[in-house]
CSV table of C-alpha atoms in Angstrom, one decimal:
chain,number,residue,atom,x,y,z
Q,1,MET,CA,0.0,0.0,0.0
Q,2,LYS,CA,1.5,3.3,-1.0
Q,3,THR,CA,1.5,6.1,1.6
Q,4,ASP,CA,2.1,9.8,1.1
Q,5,ILE,CA,5.7,10.8,1.5
Q,6,PRO,CA,6.0,14.0,3.6
Q,7,GLU,CA,7.8,17.1,2.3
Q,8,GLY,CA,11.6,16.8,2.8
Q,9,ALA,CA,11.6,13.0,2.6
Q,10,ARG,CA,12.1,10.7,-0.3
Q,11,ALA,CA,11.1,7.2,-1.3
Q,12,PRO,CA,13.6,4.6,0.0
Q,13,LEU,CA,16.0,3.0,-2.5
Q,14,LEU,CA,15.6,-0.7,-3.1
Q,15,TRP,CA,18.8,-1.6,-1.3
Q,16,GLU,CA,17.8,0.5,1.7
Q,17,ALA,CA,14.5,-1.4,2.0
Q,18,ILE,CA,16.2,-4.7,1.6
Q,19,ILE,CA,18.6,-3.8,4.5
Q,20,SER,CA,15.6,-3.3,6.8
Q,21,LEU,CA,14.1,-6.6,5.7
Q,22,LEU,CA,17.3,-8.6,6.1
Q,23,SER,CA,18.0,-7.1,9.5
Q,24,LEU,CA,14.7,-8.6,10.7
Q,25,VAL,CA,15.0,-12.0,8.9
Q,26,PHE,CA,18.7,-12.6,9.7
Q,27,GLY,CA,18.4,-11.3,13.2
Q,28,ILE,CA,15.5,-13.6,14.1
Q,29,SER,CA,17.1,-16.6,12.3
Q,30,ILE,CA,20.5,-16.3,14.0
Q,31,SER,CA,19.0,-15.6,17.4
Q,32,ILE,CA,16.6,-18.5,17.3
Q,33,VAL,CA,18.7,-21.1,15.4
Q,34,ILE,CA,22.1,-20.5,16.9
Q,35,TYR,CA,21.4,-19.0,20.3
Q,36,GLY,CA,18.0,-20.3,21.1
Q,37,LEU,CA,16.7,-16.8,22.1
Q,38,ASP,CA,13.2,-15.5,22.0
Q,39,PRO,CA,12.5,-13.3,18.9
Q,40,GLN,CA,11.4,-10.1,20.6
Q,41,ILE,CA,14.8,-8.5,21.0
Q,42,PRO,CA,16.1,-9.4,17.5
Q,43,MET,CA,12.9,-8.0,16.1
Q,44,LEU,CA,13.4,-4.8,18.1
Q,45,LEU,CA,16.8,-4.5,16.5
Q,46,GLY,CA,15.1,-4.8,13.1
Q,47,VAL,CA,12.8,-2.0,14.1
Q,48,ILE,CA,15.8,0.2,14.9
Q,49,VAL,CA,17.4,-0.6,11.5
Q,50,ALA,CA,14.2,0.3,9.7
Q,51,CYS,CA,13.9,3.5,11.7
Q,52,ILE,CA,17.5,4.4,10.8
Q,53,VAL,CA,16.8,3.8,7.1
Q,54,ALA,CA,13.7,6.0,7.3
Q,55,LEU,CA,15.7,8.8,9.0
Q,56,ARG,CA,18.2,8.5,6.2
Q,57,CYS,CA,15.4,9.0,3.7
Q,58,GLY,CA,14.4,12.2,5.4
Q,59,PHE,CA,11.4,11.1,7.4
Q,60,GLN,CA,10.8,12.9,10.6
Q,61,TRP,CA,10.7,11.0,13.9
Q,62,LYS,CA,7.0,11.9,14.4
Q,63,ASP,CA,6.1,10.2,11.1
Q,64,ILE,CA,8.1,7.1,12.0
Q,65,GLN,CA,6.6,6.9,15.4
Q,66,ALA,CA,3.1,7.4,13.9
Q,67,GLY,CA,3.8,4.4,11.7
Q,68,MET,CA,4.7,2.3,14.7
Q,69,VAL,CA,1.7,3.4,16.7
Q,70,ASN,CA,-0.6,2.8,13.8
Q,71,GLY,CA,0.8,-0.7,13.3
Q,72,ILE,CA,0.2,-1.5,17.0
Q,73,TYR,CA,-3.3,0.0,16.8
Q,74,ASN,CA,-4.2,-2.3,13.9
Q,75,ALA,CA,-3.3,-5.3,16.0
Q,76,LEU,CA,-5.1,-4.2,19.2
Q,77,PRO,CA,-8.3,-6.2,18.4
Q,78,ALA,CA,-6.1,-9.4,17.9
Q,79,MET,CA,-4.4,-8.7,21.3
Q,80,ILE,CA,-7.7,-8.2,23.1
Q,81,ILE,CA,-9.0,-11.5,21.6
Q,82,LEU,CA,-5.8,-13.2,22.7
Q,83,MET,CA,-6.4,-12.1,26.3
Q,84,ILE,CA,-10.0,-13.2,26.3
Q,85,VAL,CA,-9.2,-16.5,24.7
Q,86,GLY,CA,-6.6,-17.2,27.4
Q,87,SER,CA,-9.2,-16.5,30.0
Q,88,LEU,CA,-11.7,-18.7,28.2
Q,89,ILE,CA,-9.4,-21.7,28.1
Q,90,GLY,CA,-8.7,-21.5,31.8
Q,91,VAL,CA,-12.3,-21.0,32.8
Q,92,TRP,CA,-13.6,-23.7,30.4
Q,93,ILE,CA,-11.1,-26.3,31.9
Q,94,LEU,CA,-12.2,-25.4,35.4
Q,95,ALA,CA,-15.9,-25.6,34.4
Q,96,GLY,CA,-15.4,-29.0,32.9
Q,97,VAL,CA,-16.2,-27.9,29.3
Q,98,VAL,CA,-12.8,-28.9,27.9
Q,99,PRO,CA,-12.6,-32.1,30.0
Q,100,THR,CA,-16.1,-33.1,28.8
Q,101,LEU,CA,-15.2,-32.5,25.2
Q,102,ILE,CA,-12.1,-34.6,25.6
Q,103,TYR,CA,-14.0,-37.3,27.5
Q,104,TYR,CA,-16.6,-37.8,24.8
Q,105,GLY,CA,-14.1,-37.3,22.0
Q,106,LEU,CA,-11.9,-40.1,23.2
Q,107,GLN,CA,-14.9,-42.4,23.2
Q,108,VAL,CA,-16.2,-41.5,19.7
Q,109,LEU,CA,-13.1,-40.7,17.6
Q,110,ALA,CA,-11.1,-43.8,16.7
Q,111,PRO,CA,-7.3,-43.2,16.0
Q,112,GLU,CA,-7.6,-44.3,12.4
Q,113,ILE,CA,-10.1,-41.6,11.5
Q,114,PHE,CA,-9.0,-38.9,14.0
Q,115,LEU,CA,-6.8,-36.8,11.7
Q,116,PRO,CA,-9.3,-36.4,8.8
Q,117,ALA,CA,-12.1,-36.0,11.3
Q,118,CYS,CA,-10.2,-33.1,12.8
Q,119,VAL,CA,-9.9,-31.4,9.4
Q,120,ILE,CA,-13.6,-32.0,8.7
Q,121,ILE,CA,-14.9,-30.9,12.1
Q,122,CYS,CA,-12.9,-27.7,12.1
Q,123,ALA,CA,-13.7,-27.0,8.5
Q,124,VAL,CA,-17.5,-27.3,9.1
Q,125,THR,CA,-17.2,-25.2,12.3
Q,126,SER,CA,-15.1,-22.5,10.7
Q,127,LEU,CA,-17.3,-22.5,7.6
Q,128,ALA,CA,-20.4,-22.0,9.7
Q,129,THR,CA,-18.9,-19.3,12.0
Q,130,GLY,CA,-16.5,-17.6,9.6
Q,131,THR,CA,-13.6,-17.6,12.0
Q,132,SER,CA,-10.5,-19.7,12.2
Q,133,TRP,CA,-9.4,-18.1,15.4
Q,134,GLY,CA,-12.7,-18.8,17.1
Q,135,THR,CA,-12.6,-22.4,15.8
Q,136,THR,CA,-9.1,-23.2,17.1
Q,137,GLY,CA,-9.8,-21.4,20.4
Q,138,THR,CA,-12.8,-23.5,21.2
Q,139,ILE,CA,-13.2,-26.8,19.4
Q,140,GLY,CA,-9.6,-26.8,18.4
Q,141,VAL,CA,-8.4,-26.8,22.0
Q,142,ALA,CA,-10.7,-29.8,22.8
Q,143,LEU,CA,-9.4,-31.7,19.7
Q,144,MET,CA,-5.8,-31.1,20.9
Q,145,GLY,CA,-6.7,-32.8,24.1
Q,146,VAL,CA,-8.4,-35.7,22.4
Q,147,GLY,CA,-5.4,-36.1,20.1
Q,148,GLY,CA,-3.0,-36.1,23.0
Q,149,GLY,CA,-5.1,-38.7,24.7
Q,150,LEU,CA,-5.1,-40.9,21.6
Q,151,GLY,CA,-1.3,-40.8,21.5
Q,152,PHE,CA,-0.9,-38.5,18.5
Q,153,PRO,CA,2.0,-36.0,18.4
Q,154,LEU,CA,0.5,-32.6,19.2
Q,155,PRO,CA,2.1,-30.8,16.2
Q,156,LEU,CA,0.4,-33.3,13.9
Q,157,VAL,CA,-3.0,-32.6,15.6
Q,158,ALA,CA,-2.4,-28.9,15.4
Q,159,GLY,CA,-1.7,-29.1,11.7
Q,160,ALA,CA,-5.0,-31.0,11.1
Q,161,VAL,CA,-7.0,-28.5,13.3
Q,162,LEU,CA,-5.5,-25.5,11.5
Q,163,SER,CA,-5.9,-27.1,8.0
Q,164,GLY,CA,-9.7,-27.5,8.6
Q,165,ALA,CA,-10.1,-24.1,10.4
Q,166,TYR,CA,-8.4,-22.1,7.6
Q,167,PHE,CA,-10.3,-24.0,4.9
Q,168,GLY,CA,-13.6,-23.0,6.5
Q,169,ASP,CA,-12.4,-19.5,7.2
Q,170,LYS,CA,-11.3,-19.0,3.6
Q,171,MET,CA,-14.5,-20.3,2.0
Q,172,SER,CA,-17.1,-18.9,4.4
Q,173,PRO,CA,-19.1,-15.8,3.3
Q,174,LEU,CA,-19.2,-14.9,7.0
Q,175,SER,CA,-15.4,-14.6,7.2
Q,176,ASP,CA,-13.8,-11.1,7.4
Q,177,THR,CA,-10.9,-12.1,5.1
Q,178,THR,CA,-13.2,-13.6,2.6
Q,179,ASN,CA,-15.0,-10.3,2.4
Q,180,LEU,CA,-11.9,-8.2,2.6
Q,181,ALA,CA,-10.0,-9.8,-0.3
Q,182,PRO,CA,-12.7,-9.2,-3.0
Q,183,ALA,CA,-13.4,-5.7,-1.7
Q,184,MET,CA,-9.7,-4.8,-2.1
Q,185,ALA,CA,-9.4,-6.5,-5.5
Q,186,GLY,CA,-12.6,-5.0,-6.9
Q,187,THR,CA,-14.9,-8.1,-7.3
Q,188,ASP,CA,-18.0,-9.4,-5.4
Q,189,LEU,CA,-18.0,-11.9,-2.6
Q,190,PHE,CA,-19.7,-14.9,-4.2
Q,191,THR,CA,-17.7,-14.5,-7.5
Q,192,HIS,CA,-14.6,-14.6,-5.3
Q,193,ILE,CA,-15.7,-17.7,-3.4
Q,194,LYS,CA,-16.7,-19.5,-6.7
Q,195,HIS,CA,-13.3,-18.7,-8.2
Q,196,MET,CA,-11.5,-19.9,-5.1
Q,197,SER,CA,-13.3,-23.2,-5.1
Q,198,TYR,CA,-11.1,-24.5,-7.9
Q,199,THR,CA,-7.8,-24.1,-6.2
Q,200,THR,CA,-9.2,-24.6,-2.7
Q,201,GLY,CA,-10.9,-27.8,-3.7
Q,202,VAL,CA,-7.7,-29.3,-4.9
Q,203,SER,CA,-5.8,-28.1,-1.8
Q,204,ILE,CA,-8.2,-29.6,0.7
Q,205,SER,CA,-8.5,-32.8,-1.2
Q,206,ILE,CA,-4.7,-33.3,-1.1
Q,207,THR,CA,-4.8,-32.5,2.6
Q,208,LEU,CA,-7.5,-35.0,3.4
Q,209,VAL,CA,-5.6,-37.8,1.4
Q,210,ILE,CA,-2.4,-37.0,3.4
Q,211,GLU,CA,-4.4,-37.0,6.7
Q,212,ILE,CA,-6.1,-40.3,5.9
Q,213,MET,CA,-2.7,-41.9,5.1
Q,214,LEU,CA,-1.1,-40.6,8.3
Q,215,GLY,CA,-4.1,-41.7,10.4
Q,216,LEU,CA,-3.9,-45.3,9.1
Q,217,GLN,CA,-0.5,-45.5,10.8
Q,218,TYR,CA,-2.2,-45.3,14.2
Q,219,SER,CA,-4.4,-48.0,15.6
Q,220,ALA,CA,-6.0,-48.7,18.9
Q,221,SER,CA,-3.2,-50.9,20.4
Q,222,SER,CA,-3.6,-52.4,23.9
Q,223,SER,CA,-1.2,-49.7,25.3
Q,224,ASN,CA,-3.3,-46.9,23.8
Q,225,ILE,CA,-6.5,-48.4,25.1
Q,226,GLU,CA,-5.1,-48.7,28.6
Q,227,ARG,CA,-3.9,-45.1,28.4
Q,228,ILE,CA,-7.3,-43.9,27.2
Q,229,ASP,CA,-9.1,-45.8,30.0
Q,230,THR,CA,-6.8,-44.1,32.6
Q,231,ILE,CA,-7.6,-40.7,31.1
Q,232,LEU,CA,-11.3,-41.3,31.1
Q,233,THR,CA,-11.3,-42.6,34.6
Q,234,THR,CA,-9.3,-39.6,35.9
Q,235,LEU,CA,-11.5,-37.1,34.1
Q,236,ASP,CA,-14.7,-38.7,35.4
Q,237,SER,CA,-13.4,-38.7,39.0
Q,238,THR,CA,-12.0,-35.1,38.9
Q,239,PHE,CA,-14.8,-33.3,37.0
Q,240,PHE,CA,-18.6,-33.4,36.7
Q,241,ILE,CA,-18.9,-34.8,33.1
Q,242,ASN,CA,-22.2,-34.2,31.4
Q,243,PRO,CA,-23.4,-33.3,27.9
Q,244,VAL,CA,-24.9,-30.1,29.3
Q,245,LEU,CA,-21.3,-28.8,29.4
Q,246,PHE,CA,-21.4,-28.5,25.6
Q,247,LEU,CA,-23.6,-25.5,26.1
Q,248,PRO,CA,-20.9,-22.8,26.4
Q,249,LEU,CA,-19.3,-24.1,23.1
Q,250,LEU,CA,-22.7,-24.0,21.4
Q,251,ILE,CA,-23.3,-20.5,22.6
Q,252,VAL,CA,-20.0,-19.3,21.2
Q,253,LEU,CA,-20.6,-21.0,17.9
Q,254,GLY,CA,-24.1,-19.7,17.7
Q,255,VAL,CA,-23.3,-16.1,18.3
Q,256,SER,CA,-20.4,-16.4,15.8
Q,257,TYR,CA,-22.9,-17.8,13.2
Q,258,LYS,CA,-25.1,-14.8,13.9
Q,259,LYS,CA,-22.1,-12.5,13.2
Q,260,MET,CA,-21.6,-11.2,16.7
Q,261,PRO,CA,-18.1,-9.6,16.8
Q,262,ALA,CA,-15.4,-11.8,18.1
Q,263,ILE,CA,-14.6,-9.9,21.4
Q,264,PRO,CA,-18.1,-9.9,22.9
Q,265,GLY,CA,-18.8,-13.4,21.5
Q,266,ILE,CA,-15.8,-15.0,23.2
Q,267,ALA,CA,-16.4,-12.9,26.3
Q,268,LEU,CA,-19.9,-14.4,26.4
Q,269,GLY,CA,-18.3,-17.8,26.3
Q,270,VAL,CA,-16.2,-16.9,29.3
Q,271,ILE,CA,-19.3,-15.9,31.2
Q,272,ALA,CA,-21.1,-19.1,30.3
Q,273,GLY,CA,-18.1,-21.1,31.4
Q,274,ALA,CA,-17.9,-19.2,34.7
Q,275,ILE,CA,-21.6,-20.0,35.4
Q,276,CYS,CA,-21.0,-23.7,34.7
Q,277,ALA,CA,-17.9,-23.7,36.9
Q,278,ALA,CA,-19.9,-22.3,39.8
Q,279,SER,CA,-23.1,-24.3,39.3
Q,280,LEU,CA,-21.7,-27.7,38.2
Q,281,GLN,CA,-18.1,-27.9,39.5
Q,282,GLY,CA,-18.6,-26.0,42.8
Q,283,ALA,CA,-16.0,-23.4,42.0
Q,284,ASP,CA,-16.1,-20.1,43.9
Q,285,TYR,CA,-15.3,-16.6,42.6
Q,286,ASN,CA,-11.7,-16.8,43.7
Q,287,ALA,CA,-11.1,-20.0,41.8
Q,288,ILE,CA,-12.7,-18.6,38.6
Q,289,ALA,CA,-10.9,-15.3,38.7
Q,290,SER,CA,-7.6,-17.1,39.4
Q,291,VAL,CA,-7.8,-19.5,36.4
Q,292,ALA,CA,-9.1,-16.7,34.2
Q,293,PHE,CA,-5.8,-14.8,34.8
Q,294,GLY,CA,-3.2,-17.4,35.7
Q,295,GLY,CA,-4.6,-20.5,33.9
Q,296,PHE,CA,-5.7,-23.9,35.2
Q,297,THR,CA,-3.2,-26.2,36.9
Q,298,SER,CA,-4.1,-29.9,36.9
Q,299,GLU,CA,-2.8,-31.9,39.9
Q,300,THR,CA,-4.4,-35.3,39.4
Q,301,GLY,CA,-1.1,-37.1,39.5
Q,302,VAL,CA,-1.8,-38.6,36.1
Q,303,SER,CA,0.8,-37.1,33.8
Q,304,ASP,CA,-1.3,-37.5,30.6
Q,305,VAL,CA,-4.2,-35.6,32.1
Q,306,ASP,CA,-2.1,-33.0,33.9
Q,307,SER,CA,-0.2,-32.2,30.6
Q,308,LEU,CA,-3.5,-31.9,28.7
Q,309,LEU,CA,-5.3,-29.6,31.2
Q,310,SER,CA,-2.6,-27.4,32.7
Q,311,ARG,CA,-2.9,-24.4,30.5
Q,312,GLY,CA,-4.9,-21.2,29.7
Q,313,GLY,CA,-5.2,-17.9,31.5
Q,314,MET,CA,-4.7,-14.3,30.4
Q,315,ASP,CA,-1.2,-14.3,31.7
Q,316,SER,CA,-0.2,-17.1,29.3
Q,317,MET,CA,-0.9,-14.8,26.4
Q,318,MET,CA,1.4,-11.9,27.5
Q,319,TYR,CA,4.5,-13.4,25.8
Q,320,THR,CA,2.5,-13.6,22.5
Q,321,ILE,CA,1.2,-10.1,22.9
Q,322,SER,CA,4.7,-8.7,23.4
Q,323,LEU,CA,5.7,-10.5,20.2
Q,324,ILE,CA,2.8,-9.0,18.3
Q,325,ILE,CA,3.6,-5.5,19.5
Q,326,VAL,CA,7.2,-5.6,18.4
Q,327,ALA,CA,6.3,-7.2,15.1
Q,328,MET,CA,3.6,-4.6,14.4
Q,329,MET,CA,6.1,-1.8,15.2
Q,330,PHE,CA,8.4,-3.1,12.4
Q,331,GLY,CA,5.5,-3.5,10.0
Q,332,GLY,CA,4.2,-0.1,10.8
Q,333,VAL,CA,7.5,1.6,10.0
Q,334,MET,CA,8.0,-0.4,6.8
Q,335,GLU,CA,4.5,0.6,5.6
Q,336,ARG,CA,4.6,4.2,6.6
Q,337,THR,CA,8.0,4.9,5.0
Q,338,ASN,CA,7.2,3.0,1.8
Q,339,GLN,CA,10.0,0.5,2.3
Q,340,LEU,CA,7.7,-2.4,1.6
Q,341,ARG,CA,6.2,-0.7,-1.4
Q,342,VAL,CA,9.6,-0.4,-3.0
Q,343,ILE,CA,10.2,-4.1,-2.8
Q,344,ALA,CA,6.8,-4.9,-4.1
Q,345,ASP,CA,7.3,-2.6,-7.1
Q,346,LYS,CA,10.5,-4.3,-8.0
Q,347,ILE,CA,8.8,-7.7,-7.9
Q,348,LEU,CA,6.0,-6.4,-10.0
Q,349,SER,CA,8.3,-5.0,-12.7
Q,350,ALA,CA,9.7,-8.5,-13.3
Q,351,ALA,CA,6.3,-10.0,-13.8
Q,352,LYS,CA,5.9,-10.1,-17.6
Q,353,SER,CA,3.4,-13.0,-18.1
Q,354,THR,CA,0.1,-13.9,-16.5
Q,355,GLY,CA,1.8,-16.8,-14.7
Q,356,SER,CA,4.6,-14.7,-13.4
Q,357,LEU,CA,2.2,-12.0,-12.2
Q,358,ILE,CA,0.3,-14.5,-10.1
Q,359,VAL,CA,3.5,-16.0,-8.8
Q,360,SER,CA,4.6,-12.4,-7.9
Q,361,THR,CA,1.3,-11.8,-6.1
Q,362,VAL,CA,1.6,-14.9,-4.0
Q,363,LEU,CA,5.2,-14.2,-3.1
Q,364,THR,CA,4.4,-10.6,-2.2
Q,365,ALA,CA,1.5,-11.7,0.0
Q,366,ILE,CA,3.7,-14.2,1.8
Q,367,GLY,CA,6.5,-11.6,2.1
Q,368,ALA,CA,3.9,-9.1,3.5
Q,369,ASN,CA,3.0,-11.6,6.2
Q,370,LEU,CA,6.7,-11.9,7.1
Q,371,ILE,CA,7.2,-8.2,7.2
Q,372,LEU,CA,3.9,-6.5,8.1
Q,373,CYS,CA,3.1,-9.4,10.6
Q,374,ASP,CA,-0.7,-9.3,10.0
Q,375,GLN,CA,-2.8,-11.0,7.5
Q,376,TYR,CA,-5.2,-8.1,7.0
Q,377,MET,CA,-2.4,-5.7,6.2
Q,378,ALA,CA,-1.0,-8.3,3.9
Q,379,ILE,CA,-4.3,-8.7,2.0
Q,380,VAL,CA,-4.8,-4.9,1.7
Q,381,MET,CA,-1.2,-4.1,0.7
Q,382,THR,CA,-1.0,-6.9,-1.9
Q,383,ALA,CA,-4.4,-6.4,-3.5
Q,384,ARG,CA,-3.9,-2.6,-3.8
Q,385,SER,CA,-0.3,-3.0,-5.1
Q,386,TYR,CA,-1.4,-5.4,-7.9
Q,387,SER,CA,-4.9,-4.3,-8.8
Q,388,GLU,CA,-3.8,-1.9,-11.6
Q,389,ALA,CA,-1.5,-4.5,-13.2
Q,390,TYR,CA,-4.3,-7.0,-13.4
Q,391,ARG,CA,-6.6,-4.5,-15.0
Q,392,GLU,CA,-4.0,-3.4,-17.5
Q,393,ARG,CA,-3.5,-7.1,-18.6
Q,394,GLY,CA,-7.3,-7.7,-18.9
Q,395,LEU,CA,-7.4,-10.1,-16.0
Q,396,ALA,CA,-10.6,-10.3,-14.0
Q,397,PRO,CA,-10.2,-9.0,-10.4
Q,398,GLU,CA,-11.3,-12.4,-9.0
Q,399,ASN,CA,-7.9,-13.8,-10.2
Q,400,LEU,CA,-6.2,-11.3,-7.9
Q,401,SER,CA,-8.6,-11.8,-4.9
Q,402,ARG,CA,-8.0,-15.6,-5.2
Q,403,ALA,CA,-4.3,-15.3,-5.4
Q,404,VAL,CA,-4.2,-13.0,-2.4
Q,405,GLU,CA,-6.4,-15.1,-0.2
Q,406,ASP,CA,-4.8,-18.4,-1.2
Q,407,SER,CA,-1.5,-16.9,0.1
Q,408,ALA,CA,-2.0,-14.0,2.5
Q,409,THR,CA,-4.9,-15.6,4.6
Q,410,VAL,CA,-3.5,-19.1,4.9
Q,411,THR,CA,0.2,-18.4,5.5
Q,412,ALA,CA,-0.1,-15.9,8.3
Q,413,ASN,CA,-0.3,-18.7,10.9
Q,414,LEU,CA,2.9,-20.2,9.5
Q,415,VAL,CA,5.0,-17.1,10.6
Q,416,PRO,CA,6.0,-17.3,14.3
Q,417,TRP,CA,6.0,-13.5,14.7
Q,418,ASN,CA,2.9,-12.8,12.7
Q,419,SER,CA,-0.2,-12.2,14.8
Q,420,GLY,CA,-1.8,-15.3,13.2
Q,421,GLY,CA,1.1,-17.6,14.0
Q,422,ALA,CA,1.6,-16.1,17.5
Q,423,TYR,CA,-2.1,-16.6,18.3
Q,424,GLN,CA,-2.4,-20.1,17.0
Q,425,ALA,CA,0.8,-21.2,18.8
Q,426,ALA,CA,-0.4,-19.7,22.1
Q,427,THR,CA,-3.9,-21.1,21.7
Q,428,LEU,CA,-3.0,-24.7,20.7
Q,429,GLY,CA,0.1,-24.9,22.8
Q,430,VAL,CA,2.4,-25.9,19.9
Q,431,ALA,CA,5.2,-23.8,18.5
Q,432,THR,CA,4.5,-22.4,15.0
Q,433,LEU,CA,7.6,-24.0,13.5
Q,434,ALA,CA,6.6,-27.4,15.1
Q,435,TYR,CA,3.1,-27.5,13.5
Q,436,LEU,CA,4.2,-25.8,10.2
Q,437,PRO,CA,5.2,-29.1,8.3
Q,438,PHE,CA,1.9,-30.7,9.3
Q,439,ASN,CA,-0.4,-27.8,8.5
Q,440,PHE,CA,-0.7,-29.2,5.0
Q,441,PHE,CA,-3.6,-27.1,3.7
Q,442,CYS,CA,-2.0,-23.8,4.5
Q,443,TRP,CA,1.3,-24.4,2.6
Q,444,ILE,CA,-0.3,-26.5,-0.2
Q,445,SER,CA,-2.7,-23.7,-1.0
Q,446,PRO,CA,-0.2,-21.1,-2.4
Q,447,ILE,CA,1.6,-23.9,-4.3
Q,448,VAL,CA,-1.6,-25.0,-6.0
Q,449,THR,CA,-2.4,-21.3,-6.8
Q,450,ILE,CA,1.0,-20.9,-8.4
Q,451,ILE,CA,0.5,-24.0,-10.5
Q,452,PHE,CA,-2.9,-22.9,-11.7
Q,453,GLY,CA,-1.5,-19.5,-12.6
Q,454,VAL,CA,1.5,-20.8,-14.5
Q,455,MET,CA,-0.6,-23.4,-16.3
Q,456,GLY,CA,-3.3,-20.9,-17.1
Q,457,TRP,CA,-6.0,-23.0,-15.4
Q,458,THR,CA,-9.3,-21.1,-14.5
Q,459,ILE,CA,-7.7,-17.7,-15.2
Q,460,TRP,CA,-10.6,-15.5,-16.1
Q,461,LYS,CA,-10.4,-12.5,-18.4
Q,462,THR,CA,-12.4,-9.3,-17.9
Q,463,ASP,CA,-14.2,-9.8,-21.3
Q,464,ASP,CA,-15.2,-13.4,-20.5
Q,465,GLU,CA,-18.9,-14.1,-20.2
Q,466,GLU,CA,-20.3,-16.6,-17.7
Q,467,PRO,CA,-19.4,-19.4,-17.7
Q,468,ARG,CA,-15.9,-18.1,-18.0
Q,469,GLU,CA,-13.2,-20.1,-19.7
Q,470,SER,CA,-9.5,-20.3,-18.8
Q,471,SER,CA,-6.9,-18.8,-21.1
Q,472,VAL,CA,-5.7,-22.3,-22.0
Q,473,GLU,CA,-9.2,-23.4,-22.9
Q,474,ARG,CA,-9.6,-20.5,-25.3
Q,475,ASP,CA,-6.3,-21.2,-27.0
Q,476,LEU,CA,-7.4,-24.8,-27.8
């Protein structure tokens, strides 16, 4: 997204913008891989380098600071949601909501079908509610517990949960990203969804095949059955287990379906959980308030149960929030001082064919997620940067909206310092880089989109009439 350059300043040169970018990428990579450090301080050093470049280009400090503040401001809703979700997880465990979901899930979901079932359950939930974050923060947390009880590696379960959640989010007419992408590209919602169905259908089909093959490697062995029986017995003796405890989950899903905003919707789930904790588990105000802030600590003496249930709380999200704040400071400076725009323009200038234009769009959206650290900013920046190029080449805007959402929306959760990646890691309790290889749908989607673009499959022209043909079909 291009911003106005104030008087006395100039647009950054390409090498200057690249220095800012490399300071972030190399700083984080070296610090994490070699020294095992947390990424906040290396990212802060990246912010400093980006500020120095901006000062060199003649920007005043007040403009640079305004960029930082605006970046943080854009992420405030995500940070508020994070805090409330942390409280929700702690309260729902105390209330027996999560233990009940785990209890019945262990009895219903066989190991052989668990992974594809995770994808389908989360896809349907996210499709109905329009939110991947709400899906992973509710039903996703419960499925993580079920998967752990069945003996699955948690990164594998997280990948299945996220694959389903982001499929539903991307295809739901209720999703904010599904509405934002066509609005920025210049097409309508349902044309956008129809055009996405080609690439998304291939991506989710490949994902389900992989999940089915992985699931077949697990079976209900005698050791697993004994482990599950121990978990079930412990849950039953520690909590009041009853189907009525599905009610808080149904409330959250119901208000999401009715398009209640995420913050009051999740807060309503916390209130419903607190009522269940007091009325069904005998918890007092002190216990409820304590787990809402500090999380639930399970002390059953059964390690499987304690590891599944010792989590949640607003305090557990503070690390993630600090990561988002620093990341958005960097993204805000890069956007306000046009450093990202310079890089995007260079990429665009090299895109000569339709296929290379779509490849450039996908790579820019992924790069924006790495730099701007927010999927909404990545969608807006990429769509606005490329909309004119698509028009000039006679390409229908839904080609752009599809390429943007097939990349910007689904890859945000694959970047540890992106608000999406930070949220999902904190919510599911699995590091971003740990679940990344198993989040098949989210990294297969941009690959499929690139293949469709290069091959010319379902690439619609502005002068096509319904039903529109791909450029390859017209050439035959």
